[in-house]
Amino acid sequence: DAGITQSPRHKVTETGTPVTLRCHQTENHRYMYWYRQDPGHGLRLIHYSYGVKDTDKGEVSDGYSVSRSKTEDFLLTLESATSSQTSVYFCAIRRTGTAGGTDTQYFGPGTRLTVL
Amino acid sequence: GESVGLHLPTLSVQEGDNSIINCAYSNSASDYFIWYKQESGKGPQFIIDIRSNMDKRQGQRVTVLLNKTVKHLSLQIAATQPGDSAVYFCAERNGGSNYKLTFGKGTLLTVNP
C-alpha cells in the first residue's frame, strides 16, 4: 500500500462536461504522476508533477490539465470531456524501490471514467 | 519512440508449475526495470525491480533476469498459485531527472487449479 487514494473511483459523465479527478497521498512524496490505461496500450503518461506548482506534460497530455497546490494532492482535469477520454486513470507516486535504493513508482487503485 | 514489449500476450499454467513471463526492451540506455502485477479492477502492484548493473534478482517466489546483450527481461514465478492470476507487465526507466517510465502492454497469466 503506497498510501494513495483516488476519487472518485467510478464516474460517468457526458461529452462536453468538465471532470476533475483527485489523487491524494499521505507520505509526502515529491513526484506524482497521472496515467491512463486503455486496452491494447501500456500505461501512458498524461502529466506529472515534481513539486508543488511544478508540473510537466507527458506523452498524451492534450485535453488534460493538472494542478498541484499542495504536496498531498494532484488533480487531473478534463476541461471538456470527450468519448476518447473514456479510460481508467491511475495516479502514481515515486519512492524508493528495493533494488539498491533506486526510486520506483507505486500506483493508486484507479478511477474508471466513462464519457457518454 | 522506443517502448517495452512482451513476447506473449497470454500464458496459461497449472497450479504448482513455474511461470516465465518475458519482455523485450529496445532502449539500450534504460538503466532500471520493474515488473508489475495488476489484478482485475485494481492498480498495478510493484513486484520486483532490477538495475542494469545486475543480471538477476530474487524475491519471494519471484526472480527477475536481465539480459542486456539481447535486451530481454523475464519474470519467473515459482510454484504458481491461483492468486498469481493477473496481468503482468514490465517497465523501463528512460533516464532523465524527472524519472519517466515506459510500460509494456502486459501478459495475462492464468493459473489453472
Coordinates of N, CA and C in Angstrom, one line a residue:
Chain A
D1 N 0.9 -1.2 0.0 CA 0.0 0.0 0.0 C 0.9 1.2 0.0
A2 N 0.8 2.1 -1.0 CA 1.6 3.2 -1.1 C 1.0 4.5 -0.6
G3 N -0.1 4.3 0.2 CA -0.8 5.5 0.8 C -1.4 6.4 -0.2
I4 N -1.9 5.8 -1.3 CA -2.5 6.7 -2.4 C -4.0 6.3 -2.5
T5 N -4.8 7.4 -2.5 CA -6.2 7.2 -2.7 C -6.6 8.1 -4.0
Q6 N -7.6 7.6 -4.7 CA -8.1 8.3 -5.8 C -9.6 8.4 -5.7
S7 N -10.1 9.6 -6.1 CA -11.5 9.8 -6.1 C -12.0 10.7 -7.2
P8 N -13.2 10.4 -7.8 CA -14.0 9.2 -7.4 C -13.4 7.9 -8.0
R9 N -13.9 6.8 -7.6 CA -13.4 5.5 -8.1 C -14.1 5.2 -9.4
H10 N -15.3 5.7 -9.6 CA -16.0 5.5 -10.8 C -16.8 6.8 -11.1
K11 N -16.8 7.1 -12.4 CA -17.6 8.3 -12.8 C -18.1 8.1 -14.2
V12 N -19.4 8.5 -14.4 CA -20.0 8.5 -15.7 C -20.4 10.0 -16.0
T13 N -20.0 10.5 -17.1 CA -20.3 11.9 -17.4 C -20.6 12.0 -18.9
E14 N -21.0 13.2 -19.3 CA -21.4 13.4 -20.7 C -20.4 14.2 -21.4
T15 N -20.4 14.0 -22.7 CA -19.4 14.8 -23.5 C -19.6 16.3 -23.3
G16 N -18.5 17.0 -23.2 CA -18.5 18.4 -23.0 C -18.5 18.9 -21.6
T17 N -18.7 18.0 -20.7 CA -18.7 18.5 -19.3 C -17.3 18.4 -18.7
P18 N -17.0 19.3 -17.7 CA -15.7 19.2 -17.1 C -15.7 18.1 -16.0
V19 N -14.5 17.5 -15.8 CA -14.3 16.5 -14.9 C -13.0 16.7 -14.2
T20 N -13.0 16.5 -12.9 CA -11.8 16.6 -12.1 C -11.6 15.3 -11.3
L21 N -10.4 14.7 -11.4 CA -10.1 13.5 -10.7 C -9.0 13.9 -9.7
R22 N -9.1 13.3 -8.5 CA -8.2 13.7 -7.4 C -7.3 12.5 -7.0
C23 N -6.1 12.8 -6.8 CA -5.1 11.8 -6.2 C -4.6 12.4 -4.9
H24 N -4.7 11.6 -3.9 CA -4.2 12.0 -2.6 C -3.2 11.1 -2.0
Q25 N -2.1 11.6 -1.5 CA -1.1 10.7 -1.0 C -0.8 11.2 0.5
T26 N -0.4 10.2 1.3 CA -0.2 10.5 2.7 C 1.3 10.5 3.1
E27 N 2.2 10.2 2.2 CA 3.6 10.0 2.5 C 4.5 11.1 2.1
N28 N 4.0 12.3 1.7 CA 4.8 13.5 1.4 C 5.8 13.3 0.3
H29 N 5.4 12.5 -0.8 CA 6.3 12.3 -1.9 C 6.3 13.5 -2.8
R30 N 7.5 13.8 -3.4 CA 7.6 15.0 -4.2 C 7.0 14.7 -5.6
Y31 N 7.3 13.5 -6.2 CA 6.8 13.3 -7.5 C 5.5 12.5 -7.5
M32 N 4.6 13.0 -8.4 CA 3.3 12.4 -8.6 C 3.1 12.3 -10.1
Y33 N 2.3 11.3 -10.6 CA 2.1 11.1 -12.0 C 0.6 10.7 -12.2
W34 N 0.1 11.1 -13.4 CA -1.2 10.7 -13.9 C -1.0 9.9 -15.2
Y35 N -1.6 8.7 -15.2 CA -1.6 7.8 -16.4 C -3.0 7.5 -16.8
R36 N -3.1 7.1 -18.0 CA -4.3 6.4 -18.5 C -4.0 5.0 -19.0
Q37 N -4.9 4.1 -18.8 CA -4.7 2.8 -19.3 C -5.9 2.4 -20.2
D38 N -5.6 1.9 -21.4 CA -6.6 1.5 -22.3 C -6.2 0.2 -22.9
P39 N -7.2 -0.6 -23.3 CA -6.9 -1.9 -24.0 C -6.0 -1.7 -25.2
G40 N -5.0 -2.6 -25.3 CA -4.1 -2.5 -26.4 C -2.9 -1.5 -26.2
H41 N -2.9 -0.8 -25.1 CA -1.9 0.1 -24.8 C -1.3 -0.1 -23.4
G42 N 0.0 0.1 -23.3 CA 0.5 0.2 -21.9 C 0.1 1.4 -21.2
L43 N 0.4 1.6 -20.0 CA 0.1 2.8 -19.3 C 0.8 4.0 -20.0
R44 N 0.0 5.0 -20.2 CA 0.6 6.2 -20.9 C 0.5 7.4 -20.0
L45 N 1.6 8.1 -19.9 CA 1.7 9.2 -19.0 C 1.0 10.5 -19.6
I46 N 0.2 11.1 -18.7 CA -0.6 12.2 -19.1 C 0.2 13.5 -18.7
H47 N 0.4 13.6 -17.4 CA 1.1 14.7 -16.8 C 1.8 14.2 -15.5
Y48 N 2.8 14.9 -15.1 CA 3.4 14.6 -13.8 C 3.8 15.9 -13.1
S49 N 4.1 15.7 -11.9 CA 4.5 16.8 -11.0 C 5.7 16.5 -10.2
Y50 N 6.6 17.5 -10.2 CA 7.9 17.3 -9.4 C 7.9 18.2 -8.2
G51 N 6.8 18.7 -7.8 CA 6.7 19.5 -6.6 C 5.5 20.4 -6.7
V52 N 5.2 21.1 -5.6 CA 4.1 22.0 -5.5 C 4.2 23.0 -6.6
K53 N 3.2 23.1 -7.4 CA 3.0 24.1 -8.6 C 4.0 23.8 -9.7
D54 N 4.7 22.6 -9.6 CA 5.7 22.3 -10.7 C 5.1 21.0 -11.4
T55 N 4.7 21.3 -12.7 CA 4.1 20.2 -13.4 C 4.7 20.2 -14.8
D56 N 4.5 19.1 -15.5 CA 5.0 19.0 -16.9 C 4.1 18.0 -17.7
K57 N 4.2 18.1 -19.0 CA 3.4 17.2 -19.8 C 4.0 15.9 -20.0
G58 N 3.1 14.9 -20.2 CA 3.5 13.6 -20.6 C 3.2 13.4 -22.1
E59 N 3.2 12.1 -22.5 CA 3.0 11.8 -23.9 C 1.6 12.0 -24.5
V60 N 0.6 12.0 -23.6 CA -0.8 12.1 -24.0 C -1.5 13.2 -23.3
S61 N -1.0 14.4 -23.2 CA -1.5 15.5 -22.4 C -2.6 16.3 -23.0
D62 N -2.8 16.2 -24.3 CA -3.8 17.0 -25.0 C -5.2 16.7 -24.4
G63 N -5.9 17.8 -24.0 CA -7.2 17.7 -23.4 C -7.3 17.6 -21.9
Y64 N -6.1 17.6 -21.3 CA -5.9 17.4 -19.9 C -5.1 18.6 -19.3
S65 N -5.5 18.9 -18.1 CA -4.7 19.9 -17.3 C -4.5 19.3 -15.9
V66 N -3.5 19.8 -15.2 CA -3.3 19.3 -13.8 C -3.0 20.5 -12.9
S67 N -3.1 20.3 -11.6 CA -2.7 21.3 -10.6 C -2.2 20.6 -9.4
R68 N -1.3 21.2 -8.8 CA -0.7 20.7 -7.5 C -0.5 21.9 -6.6
S69 N -1.4 22.2 -5.8 CA -1.4 23.3 -4.9 C -0.8 22.9 -3.5
K70 N -0.8 21.6 -3.2 CA -0.1 21.1 -2.0 C 0.4 19.8 -2.3
T71 N 1.4 19.4 -1.5 CA 2.1 18.2 -1.7 C 1.2 16.9 -1.9
E72 N 0.2 16.8 -1.0 CA -0.5 15.6 -0.9 C -1.6 15.4 -2.0
D73 N -1.9 16.5 -2.8 CA -3.0 16.4 -3.8 C -2.5 16.7 -5.2
F74 N -2.9 15.9 -6.1 CA -2.6 16.1 -7.5 C -3.9 15.9 -8.3
L75 N -4.3 17.0 -8.9 CA -5.6 17.0 -9.6 C -5.5 16.9 -11.1
L76 N -6.3 16.1 -11.7 CA -6.3 15.9 -13.2 C -7.7 16.4 -13.6
T77 N -7.7 17.4 -14.6 CA -8.9 18.0 -15.1 C -9.1 17.8 -16.5
L78 N -10.3 17.3 -16.9 CA -10.7 17.3 -18.3 C -11.6 18.5 -18.5
E79 N -11.2 19.5 -19.2 CA -11.9 20.7 -19.3 C -13.2 20.5 -20.0
S80 N -13.2 19.6 -21.0 CA -14.4 19.3 -21.8 C -14.3 17.9 -22.2
A81 N -14.9 17.0 -21.4 CA -14.7 15.6 -21.7 C -15.2 15.1 -23.0
T82 N -14.4 14.2 -23.6 CA -14.8 13.6 -24.9 C -14.8 12.1 -24.7
S83 N -15.5 11.4 -25.7 CA -15.6 10.0 -25.5 C -14.2 9.3 -25.6
S84 N -13.3 9.9 -26.3 CA -11.9 9.3 -26.4 C -11.2 9.3 -25.1
Q85 N -11.7 10.1 -24.1 CA -11.1 10.1 -22.8 C -11.7 9.1 -21.8
T86 N -12.6 8.3 -22.3 CA -13.1 7.1 -21.5 C -11.9 6.2 -21.3
S87 N -11.6 5.9 -20.1 CA -10.4 5.2 -19.7 C -10.4 4.9 -18.2
V88 N -9.3 4.2 -17.9 CA -9.1 4.0 -16.4 C -7.8 4.9 -16.1
Y89 N -7.9 5.7 -15.1 CA -6.9 6.7 -14.8 C -6.2 6.3 -13.5
F90 N -4.9 6.2 -13.6 CA -4.1 5.9 -12.4 C -3.2 7.0 -12.0
C91 N -3.1 7.2 -10.7 CA -2.1 8.1 -10.2 C -1.0 7.3 -9.6
A92 N 0.2 7.8 -9.6 CA 1.3 7.1 -9.1 C 2.2 8.1 -8.3
I93 N 3.0 7.6 -7.3 CA 4.0 8.4 -6.7 C 5.3 7.7 -6.9
R94 N 6.3 8.5 -6.7 CA 7.7 8.0 -6.8 C 8.3 7.8 -5.4
R95 N 8.8 6.6 -5.1 CA 9.5 6.5 -3.9 C 10.5 5.3 -4.1
T96 N 11.3 5.1 -3.1 CA 12.4 4.2 -3.2 C 11.9 2.7 -3.4
G97 N 12.5 2.0 -4.3 CA 12.2 0.7 -4.6 C 13.1 -0.2 -3.7
T98 N 13.3 -1.4 -4.2 CA 14.1 -2.4 -3.5 C 15.5 -2.7 -4.1
A99 N 15.7 -2.3 -5.3 CA 17.0 -2.6 -6.0 C 18.0 -1.5 -5.7
G100 N 18.6 -1.6 -4.6 CA 19.7 -0.7 -4.2 C 19.3 0.7 -4.1
G101 N 18.1 1.0 -3.6 CA 17.7 2.3 -3.3 C 17.2 3.1 -4.4
T102 N 17.1 2.4 -5.6 CA 16.6 3.1 -6.8 C 15.1 3.5 -6.6
D103 N 14.7 4.7 -7.0 CA 13.3 5.1 -7.0 C 12.5 4.3 -7.9
T104 N 11.2 4.1 -7.6 CA 10.3 3.4 -8.5 C 8.9 4.1 -8.3
Q105 N 8.0 3.6 -9.0 CA 6.6 4.2 -9.0 C 5.6 3.2 -8.4
Y106 N 4.8 3.7 -7.5 CA 3.7 2.9 -6.9 C 2.4 3.6 -7.3
F107 N 1.4 2.7 -7.5 CA 0.2 3.2 -8.1 C -1.0 3.2 -7.1
G108 N -2.0 4.1 -7.4 CA -3.2 4.1 -6.7 C -4.2 3.1 -7.3
P109 N -5.4 3.0 -6.7 CA -6.4 2.0 -7.2 C -7.1 2.3 -8.5
G110 N -7.0 3.5 -9.0 CA -7.6 3.9 -10.3 C -8.9 4.5 -10.2
T111 N -9.3 5.2 -11.2 CA -10.6 5.8 -11.4 C -11.1 5.4 -12.8
R112 N -12.2 4.8 -12.8 CA -12.8 4.4 -14.1 C -13.7 5.5 -14.6
L113 N -13.4 6.1 -15.7 CA -14.2 7.2 -16.2 C -14.8 6.8 -17.5
T114 N -16.1 7.0 -17.6 CA -16.9 6.8 -18.8 C -17.5 8.1 -19.3
V115 N -17.2 8.5 -20.6 CA -17.7 9.7 -21.1 C -18.7 9.3 -22.2
L116 N -20.0 9.6 -22.0 CA -21.0 9.2 -22.9 C -21.3 10.2 -24.0
Chain B
G1 N 8.8 6.4 -30.8 CA 9.7 6.3 -29.7 C 9.9 4.9 -29.3
E2 N 10.9 4.7 -28.5 CA 11.1 3.3 -28.1 C 10.2 2.9 -27.0
S3 N 9.8 1.6 -27.0 CA 8.9 1.1 -26.0 C 9.2 -0.3 -25.6
V4 N 8.6 -0.7 -24.4 CA 8.8 -2.0 -23.9 C 7.7 -2.9 -24.5
G5 N 8.1 -4.1 -24.9 CA 7.1 -5.0 -25.4 C 7.2 -6.4 -24.8
L6 N 6.2 -7.2 -25.0 CA 6.1 -8.5 -24.4 C 6.0 -9.5 -25.5
H7 N 6.7 -10.7 -25.3 CA 6.6 -11.8 -26.4 C 5.2 -12.4 -26.4
L8 N 4.6 -12.7 -25.2 CA 3.4 -13.5 -25.2 C 2.3 -12.7 -24.5
P9 N 1.2 -12.5 -25.2 CA 0.1 -11.8 -24.6 C -0.7 -12.6 -23.5
T10 N -0.7 -14.0 -23.6 CA -1.4 -14.8 -22.7 C -0.5 -16.0 -22.3
L11 N -0.7 -16.4 -21.1 CA 0.1 -17.6 -20.6 C -0.8 -18.3 -19.6
S12 N -1.0 -19.6 -19.9 CA -1.8 -20.4 -19.0 C -1.0 -21.6 -18.4
V13 N -1.0 -21.7 -17.1 CA -0.2 -22.7 -16.4 C -1.0 -23.5 -15.4
Q14 N -0.5 -24.6 -15.0 CA -1.1 -25.4 -14.0 C -0.6 -24.9 -12.6
E15 N -1.5 -25.0 -11.7 CA -1.1 -24.6 -10.3 C 0.1 -25.5 -9.9
G16 N 1.1 -24.9 -9.3 CA 2.3 -25.6 -8.9 C 3.4 -25.5 -9.9
D17 N 3.1 -25.2 -11.1 CA 4.2 -25.1 -12.1 C 4.9 -23.8 -12.0
N18 N 6.0 -23.7 -12.6 CA 6.7 -22.4 -12.7 C 6.3 -21.7 -13.9
S19 N 6.2 -20.3 -13.8 CA 5.8 -19.5 -14.9 C 6.9 -18.6 -15.3
I20 N 7.0 -18.3 -16.6 CA 8.0 -17.4 -17.1 C 7.3 -16.4 -18.0
I21 N 7.5 -15.2 -17.7 CA 6.9 -14.1 -18.5 C 8.0 -13.3 -19.0
N22 N 8.0 -13.0 -20.3 CA 9.1 -12.3 -21.0 C 8.8 -10.9 -21.4
C23 N 9.8 -10.2 -21.6 CA 9.7 -8.8 -22.0 C 10.9 -8.4 -22.8
A24 N 10.7 -7.7 -23.9 CA 11.8 -7.2 -24.7 C 11.8 -5.7 -24.6
Y25 N 13.0 -5.1 -24.5 CA 13.0 -3.7 -24.5 C 14.0 -3.2 -25.6
S26 N 13.8 -2.0 -26.0 CA 14.6 -1.5 -27.2 C 15.5 -0.4 -26.9
N27 N 15.4 0.2 -25.7 CA 16.2 1.3 -25.3 C 17.5 0.9 -24.6
S28 N 18.6 0.8 -25.3 CA 19.8 0.3 -24.6 C 20.3 1.2 -23.5
A29 N 19.8 2.4 -23.5 CA 20.2 3.4 -22.4 C 19.3 3.2 -21.1
S30 N 18.3 2.4 -21.2 CA 17.5 2.2 -20.0 C 18.3 1.5 -18.9
D31 N 18.2 2.1 -17.7 CA 19.1 1.6 -16.6 C 18.3 1.0 -15.4
Y32 N 17.0 0.8 -15.6 CA 16.3 0.3 -14.5 C 15.0 -0.3 -15.0
F33 N 14.6 -1.5 -14.4 CA 13.5 -2.2 -14.9 C 12.6 -2.7 -13.8
I34 N 11.3 -2.7 -14.0 CA 10.4 -3.1 -13.0 C 9.3 -4.0 -13.5
W35 N 8.9 -5.0 -12.7 CA 7.8 -5.8 -13.0 C 6.6 -5.4 -12.1
Y36 N 5.4 -5.3 -12.7 CA 4.2 -5.0 -12.0 C 3.2 -6.2 -12.2
K37 N 2.4 -6.3 -11.2 CA 1.2 -7.3 -11.3 C -0.1 -6.4 -11.2
Q38 N -1.0 -6.7 -12.1 CA -2.3 -6.0 -12.0 C -3.4 -7.0 -12.0
E39 N -4.1 -7.0 -10.9 CA -5.3 -7.9 -10.8 C -6.5 -7.1 -11.4
S40 N -7.5 -7.8 -11.8 CA -8.7 -7.1 -12.4 C -9.3 -6.1 -11.5
G41 N -9.5 -4.9 -12.0 CA -10.1 -3.8 -11.2 C -9.2 -3.1 -10.2
K42 N -7.9 -3.5 -10.2 CA -7.0 -2.9 -9.3 C -5.9 -2.1 -9.9
G43 N -5.1 -1.4 -9.2 CA -4.0 -0.7 -9.7 C -2.8 -1.6 -9.8
P44 N -1.8 -1.2 -10.7 CA -0.6 -2.1 -10.8 C 0.1 -2.1 -9.4
Q45 N 0.6 -3.3 -9.1 CA 1.3 -3.6 -7.9 C 2.7 -3.9 -8.2
F46 N 3.6 -3.2 -7.5 CA 5.1 -3.4 -7.7 C 5.4 -4.9 -7.2
I47 N 6.2 -5.6 -8.1 CA 6.6 -6.9 -7.7 C 8.1 -6.9 -7.3
I48 N 8.9 -6.6 -8.3 CA 10.3 -6.6 -8.2 C 11.0 -5.7 -9.2
D49 N 12.2 -5.3 -8.9 CA 12.9 -4.4 -9.8 C 14.3 -4.9 -9.9
I50 N 15.0 -4.3 -10.9 CA 16.4 -4.7 -11.2 C 17.1 -3.5 -11.9
R51 N 18.3 -3.3 -11.5 CA 19.1 -2.3 -12.1 C 19.9 -2.9 -13.2
S52 N 20.3 -2.1 -14.1 CA 21.0 -2.6 -15.3 C 22.4 -3.1 -15.0
N53 N 22.9 -2.9 -13.9 CA 24.2 -3.4 -13.5 C 24.1 -4.8 -12.8
M54 N 22.9 -5.4 -12.9 CA 22.6 -6.7 -12.3 C 22.1 -7.6 -13.4
D55 N 22.3 -8.9 -13.2 CA 21.7 -9.9 -14.1 C 20.5 -10.6 -13.5
K56 N 20.4 -10.6 -12.2 CA 19.4 -11.4 -11.6 C 19.1 -10.8 -10.2
R57 N 17.8 -10.9 -9.9 CA 17.4 -10.6 -8.5 C 16.3 -11.5 -8.1
Q58 N 16.3 -11.9 -6.9 CA 15.3 -12.8 -6.4 C 14.5 -12.2 -5.3
G59 N 13.2 -12.5 -5.3 CA 12.3 -12.1 -4.2 C 11.6 -13.4 -3.7
Q60 N 10.5 -13.1 -3.1 CA 9.8 -14.3 -2.6 C 9.0 -14.9 -3.7
R61 N 9.4 -16.1 -4.1 CA 8.9 -16.9 -5.2 C 9.0 -16.2 -6.6
V62 N 9.6 -15.1 -6.7 CA 9.9 -14.4 -8.0 C 11.3 -14.2 -8.2
T63 N 11.7 -14.3 -9.5 CA 13.1 -14.0 -9.9 C 13.0 -13.2 -11.2
V64 N 13.8 -12.1 -11.2 CA 13.8 -11.3 -12.5 C 15.2 -11.5 -13.1
L65 N 15.3 -11.8 -14.4 CA 16.5 -12.0 -15.1 C 16.6 -10.9 -16.1
L66 N 17.8 -10.3 -16.2 CA 18.1 -9.3 -17.2 C 19.2 -9.7 -18.1
N67 N 19.0 -9.7 -19.4 CA 20.0 -10.0 -20.4 C 20.2 -8.8 -21.3
K68 N 21.2 -8.0 -21.0 CA 21.4 -6.7 -21.7 C 21.8 -6.9 -23.1
T69 N 22.5 -8.0 -23.3 CA 23.0 -8.3 -24.7 C 21.9 -8.4 -25.7
V70 N 20.8 -9.0 -25.3 CA 19.7 -9.2 -26.2 C 18.5 -8.3 -25.8
K71 N 18.7 -7.5 -24.8 CA 17.7 -6.6 -24.4 C 16.4 -7.3 -24.0
H72 N 16.6 -8.2 -23.0 CA 15.5 -9.1 -22.7 C 15.4 -9.2 -21.1
L73 N 14.1 -9.1 -20.7 CA 13.8 -9.2 -19.3 C 12.8 -10.3 -19.1
S74 N 13.0 -11.1 -18.0 CA 12.0 -12.1 -17.7 C 11.6 -12.1 -16.2
L75 N 10.4 -12.6 -16.0 CA 9.9 -12.7 -14.6 C 9.6 -14.2 -14.4
Q76 N 10.2 -14.8 -13.5 CA 9.9 -16.2 -13.2 C 9.2 -16.3 -11.9
I77 N 8.1 -17.0 -11.9 CA 7.3 -17.2 -10.7 C 7.3 -18.7 -10.3
A78 N 7.8 -19.0 -9.2 CA 7.9 -20.4 -8.8 C 6.6 -20.9 -8.1
A79 N 6.3 -22.1 -8.4 CA 5.1 -22.8 -7.7 C 3.9 -21.9 -7.9
T80 N 3.5 -21.6 -9.1 CA 2.5 -20.6 -9.4 C 1.2 -21.0 -8.7
Q81 N 0.5 -20.1 -8.1 CA -0.7 -20.3 -7.4 C -1.9 -19.5 -8.0
P82 N -3.1 -20.0 -7.8 CA -4.2 -19.3 -8.4 C -4.2 -17.8 -8.1
G83 N -3.7 -17.4 -7.0 CA -3.7 -15.9 -6.6 C -2.7 -15.2 -7.5
D84 N -1.9 -15.9 -8.3 CA -0.9 -15.2 -9.2 C -1.6 -14.8 -10.5
S85 N -2.8 -15.3 -10.7 CA -3.5 -14.9 -11.9 C -3.7 -13.4 -12.0
A86 N -3.2 -12.8 -13.1 CA -3.2 -11.4 -13.2 C -2.6 -11.0 -14.5
V87 N -2.6 -9.7 -14.8 CA -1.8 -9.2 -15.9 C -0.4 -8.8 -15.4
Y88 N 0.6 -9.2 -16.0 CA 2.0 -8.8 -15.6 C 2.6 -7.9 -16.7
F89 N 3.2 -6.8 -16.3 CA 3.8 -6.0 -17.3 C 5.1 -5.4 -16.8
C90 N 6.0 -5.2 -17.7 CA 7.3 -4.7 -17.3 C 7.4 -3.2 -17.7
A91 N 8.3 -2.5 -17.1 CA 8.5 -1.1 -17.3 C 10.0 -0.8 -17.3
E92 N 10.4 0.2 -18.1 CA 11.8 0.5 -18.1 C 11.9 2.0 -17.8
R93 N 13.0 2.4 -17.2 CA 13.2 3.8 -16.9 C 14.0 4.4 -18.0
N94 N 13.6 5.5 -18.5 CA 14.2 6.2 -19.6 C 15.3 7.1 -19.2
G95 N 15.6 7.2 -18.0 CA 16.6 8.1 -17.5 C 16.1 9.6 -17.5
G96 N 16.9 10.5 -17.2 CA 16.5 11.9 -17.0 C 16.1 12.2 -15.6
S97 N 16.1 13.4 -15.3 CA 15.9 13.9 -14.0 C 14.5 13.7 -13.4
N98 N 13.5 13.6 -14.3 CA 12.1 13.5 -13.9 C 11.6 12.1 -13.9
Y99 N 12.4 11.1 -14.1 CA 12.1 9.7 -13.9 C 10.8 9.3 -14.6
K100 N 10.9 9.1 -15.9 CA 9.7 8.6 -16.6 C 9.9 7.2 -16.9
L101 N 8.8 6.4 -16.9 CA 8.8 5.0 -17.2 C 8.0 4.8 -18.5
T102 N 8.5 3.7 -19.2 CA 7.8 3.3 -20.4 C 7.3 1.9 -20.0
F103 N 6.0 1.6 -20.3 CA 5.4 0.4 -19.9 C 5.0 -0.5 -21.1
G104 N 5.2 -1.8 -20.9 CA 4.7 -2.8 -21.8 C 3.2 -2.9 -21.7
K105 N 2.7 -3.7 -22.7 CA 1.2 -3.8 -22.7 C 0.7 -4.9 -21.8
G106 N 1.5 -5.8 -21.4 CA 1.1 -6.8 -20.4 C 0.9 -8.2 -21.0
T107 N 1.1 -9.2 -20.1 CA 0.8 -10.6 -20.4 C -0.2 -11.1 -19.3
L108 N -1.3 -11.7 -19.8 CA -2.3 -12.2 -18.9 C -1.9 -13.6 -18.5
L109 N -1.6 -13.8 -17.2 CA -1.3 -15.1 -16.6 C -2.5 -15.7 -16.0
T110 N -2.9 -16.9 -16.5 CA -4.0 -17.7 -15.9 C -3.5 -19.0 -15.3
V111 N -3.8 -19.2 -14.0 CA -3.4 -20.4 -13.3 C -4.6 -21.3 -13.1
N112 N -4.4 -22.5 -13.7 CA -5.5 -23.5 -13.6 C -5.3 -24.4 -12.4
P113 N -6.4 -24.6 -11.7 CA -6.2 -25.4 -10.5 C -6.1 -26.9 -10.8

